Amino acid sequence: MPSAPQCRAARGLLDWSLADLSRATGLTVHSLSAFERGRDMRESNRMLVRRAFEHVGVELIDNEAGIGVLLRREHINPPATDQSSERA
């Protein structure tokens, strides 16, 4: 499950505001802000945060080497979609 520092770091990698994370998770900005400041969050809500980050290529790392986040290379500059087929 994500820690508060991992949540802040992941948002930083993505250049996401708390409002962006709120839209991605369905959680309120208030509860996300409280979590990032060290308040407890239900495990089910932390799972929503984890899934939102994983969906856009952020891996949460917690192992013997340390705790952090990783933005998968393929998500750094995703290829542009072909807009012409969407206009039809």
PDB file of C-alpha atoms in Angstrom:
ATOM      1  CA  MET A   1       0.000   0.000   0.000  1.00  0.00           C
ATOM      2  CA  PRO A   2       1.246   3.509  -0.707  1.00  0.00           C
ATOM      3  CA  SER A   3       2.720   5.592   2.071  1.00  0.00           C
ATOM      4  CA  ALA A   4       2.139   9.338   2.348  1.00  0.00           C
ATOM      5  CA  PRO A   5       5.642  10.160   0.972  1.00  0.00           C
ATOM      6  CA  GLN A   6       5.113   7.759  -1.929  1.00  0.00           C
ATOM      7  CA  CYS A   7       1.796   9.426  -2.715  1.00  0.00           C
ATOM      8  CA  ARG A   8       3.390  12.873  -2.785  1.00  0.00           C
ATOM      9  CA  ALA A   9       6.316  11.594  -4.869  1.00  0.00           C
ATOM     10  CA  ALA A  10       4.062   9.818  -7.362  1.00  0.00           C
ATOM     11  CA  ARG A  11       1.955  12.941  -7.820  1.00  0.00           C
ATOM     12  CA  GLY A  12       5.156  14.882  -8.387  1.00  0.00           C
ATOM     13  CA  LEU A  13       6.334  12.475 -11.083  1.00  0.00           C
ATOM     14  CA  LEU A  14       3.000  12.778 -12.832  1.00  0.00           C
ATOM     15  CA  ASP A  15       2.642  16.516 -12.217  1.00  0.00           C
ATOM     16  CA  TRP A  16      -0.738  15.750 -10.649  1.00  0.00           C
ATOM     17  CA  SER A  17      -2.547  17.988  -8.209  1.00  0.00           C
ATOM     18  CA  LEU A  18      -4.601  16.581  -5.367  1.00  0.00           C
ATOM     19  CA  ALA A  19      -7.643  17.311  -7.536  1.00  0.00           C
ATOM     20  CA  ASP A  20      -6.189  15.118 -10.301  1.00  0.00           C
ATOM     21  CA  LEU A  21      -5.678  12.265  -7.856  1.00  0.00           C
ATOM     22  CA  SER A  22      -9.170  12.836  -6.492  1.00  0.00           C
ATOM     23  CA  ARG A  23     -10.635  12.457  -9.986  1.00  0.00           C
ATOM     24  CA  ALA A  24      -8.598   9.285 -10.571  1.00  0.00           C
ATOM     25  CA  THR A  25      -9.653   7.657  -7.301  1.00  0.00           C
ATOM     26  CA  GLY A  26     -13.067   9.072  -6.450  1.00  0.00           C
ATOM     27  CA  LEU A  27     -11.720  10.108  -3.036  1.00  0.00           C
ATOM     28  CA  THR A  28     -12.083  13.653  -1.741  1.00  0.00           C
ATOM     29  CA  VAL A  29      -9.248  16.154  -1.933  1.00  0.00           C
ATOM     30  CA  HIS A  30      -9.653  16.606   1.815  1.00  0.00           C
ATOM     31  CA  SER A  31      -9.059  12.920   2.612  1.00  0.00           C
ATOM     32  CA  LEU A  32      -6.128  12.705   0.199  1.00  0.00           C
ATOM     33  CA  SER A  33      -4.562  15.830   1.661  1.00  0.00           C
ATOM     34  CA  ALA A  34      -5.002  14.489   5.196  1.00  0.00           C
ATOM     35  CA  PHE A  35      -3.385  11.206   4.168  1.00  0.00           C
ATOM     36  CA  GLU A  36      -0.396  12.992   2.647  1.00  0.00           C
ATOM     37  CA  ARG A  37      -0.017  14.937   5.901  1.00  0.00           C
ATOM     38  CA  GLY A  38       0.202  11.682   7.860  1.00  0.00           C
ATOM     39  CA  ARG A  39      -3.376  10.855   8.787  1.00  0.00           C
ATOM     40  CA  ASP A  40      -4.575   7.265   8.564  1.00  0.00           C
ATOM     41  CA  MET A  41      -6.486   6.087   5.526  1.00  0.00           C
ATOM     42  CA  ARG A  42      -8.544   2.940   5.123  1.00  0.00           C
ATOM     43  CA  GLU A  43      -6.725   0.157   3.353  1.00  0.00           C
ATOM     44  CA  SER A  44      -9.465   0.020   0.701  1.00  0.00           C
ATOM     45  CA  ASN A  45      -8.904   3.714  -0.081  1.00  0.00           C
ATOM     46  CA  ARG A  46      -5.127   3.251  -0.166  1.00  0.00           C
ATOM     47  CA  MET A  47      -5.741   0.468  -2.698  1.00  0.00           C
ATOM     48  CA  LEU A  48      -7.696   2.948  -4.855  1.00  0.00           C
ATOM     49  CA  VAL A  49      -4.689   5.290  -4.737  1.00  0.00           C
ATOM     50  CA  ARG A  50      -2.330   2.453  -5.638  1.00  0.00           C
ATOM     51  CA  ARG A  51      -4.488   1.339  -8.576  1.00  0.00           C
ATOM     52  CA  ALA A  52      -4.795   4.897  -9.900  1.00  0.00           C
ATOM     53  CA  PHE A  53      -1.017   5.299  -9.909  1.00  0.00           C
ATOM     54  CA  GLU A  54      -0.391   1.857 -11.399  1.00  0.00           C
ATOM     55  CA  HIS A  55      -2.929   2.569 -14.152  1.00  0.00           C
ATOM     56  CA  VAL A  56      -0.755   5.446 -15.392  1.00  0.00           C
ATOM     57  CA  GLY A  57       2.559   3.629 -15.005  1.00  0.00           C
ATOM     58  CA  VAL A  58       3.733   4.471 -11.486  1.00  0.00           C
ATOM     59  CA  GLU A  59       5.196   1.574  -9.538  1.00  0.00           C
ATOM     60  CA  LEU A  60       5.319   1.853  -5.754  1.00  0.00           C
ATOM     61  CA  ILE A  61       8.561   0.380  -4.433  1.00  0.00           C
ATOM     62  CA  ASP A  62       9.116  -0.928  -0.918  1.00  0.00           C
ATOM     63  CA  ASN A  63      11.989  -3.389  -0.617  1.00  0.00           C
ATOM     64  CA  GLU A  64      15.323  -3.916   1.133  1.00  0.00           C
ATOM     65  CA  ALA A  65      16.889  -1.168  -1.003  1.00  0.00           C
ATOM     66  CA  GLY A  66      14.362   1.438   0.065  1.00  0.00           C
ATOM     67  CA  ILE A  67      10.973   2.998  -0.436  1.00  0.00           C
ATOM     68  CA  GLY A  68      10.077   5.066  -3.468  1.00  0.00           C
ATOM     69  CA  VAL A  69       8.244   5.340  -6.757  1.00  0.00           C
ATOM     70  CA  LEU A  70       9.134   4.555 -10.338  1.00  0.00           C
ATOM     71  CA  LEU A  71       7.497   5.960 -13.463  1.00  0.00           C
ATOM     72  CA  ARG A  72       7.605   3.325 -16.164  1.00  0.00           C
ATOM     73  CA  ARG A  73       9.455   4.586 -19.235  1.00  0.00           C
ATOM     74  CA  GLU A  74       6.617   3.710 -21.624  1.00  0.00           C
ATOM     75  CA  HIS A  75       4.372   6.143 -19.719  1.00  0.00           C
ATOM     76  CA  ILE A  76       6.742   9.112 -19.767  1.00  0.00           C
ATOM     77  CA  ASN A  77       5.854  10.240 -23.287  1.00  0.00           C
ATOM     78  CA  PRO A  78       2.947   8.080 -24.432  1.00  0.00           C
ATOM     79  CA  PRO A  79       2.415   8.016 -28.204  1.00  0.00           C
ATOM     80  CA  ALA A  80      -0.224  10.365 -29.544  1.00  0.00           C
ATOM     81  CA  THR A  81      -3.488   8.728 -30.526  1.00  0.00           C
ATOM     82  CA  ASP A  82      -4.768   8.940 -34.071  1.00  0.00           C
ATOM     83  CA  GLN A  83      -7.544  11.512 -33.797  1.00  0.00           C
ATOM     84  CA  SER A  84      -8.779  10.966 -37.391  1.00  0.00           C
ATOM     85  CA  SER A  85     -10.460   7.635 -36.625  1.00  0.00           C
ATOM     86  CA  GLU A  86     -12.200   9.151 -33.606  1.00  0.00           C
ATOM     87  CA  ARG A  87     -13.864  11.908 -35.680  1.00  0.00           C
ATOM     88  CA  ALA A  88     -15.922   9.517 -37.786  1.00  0.00           C
TER      89      ALA A  88
END
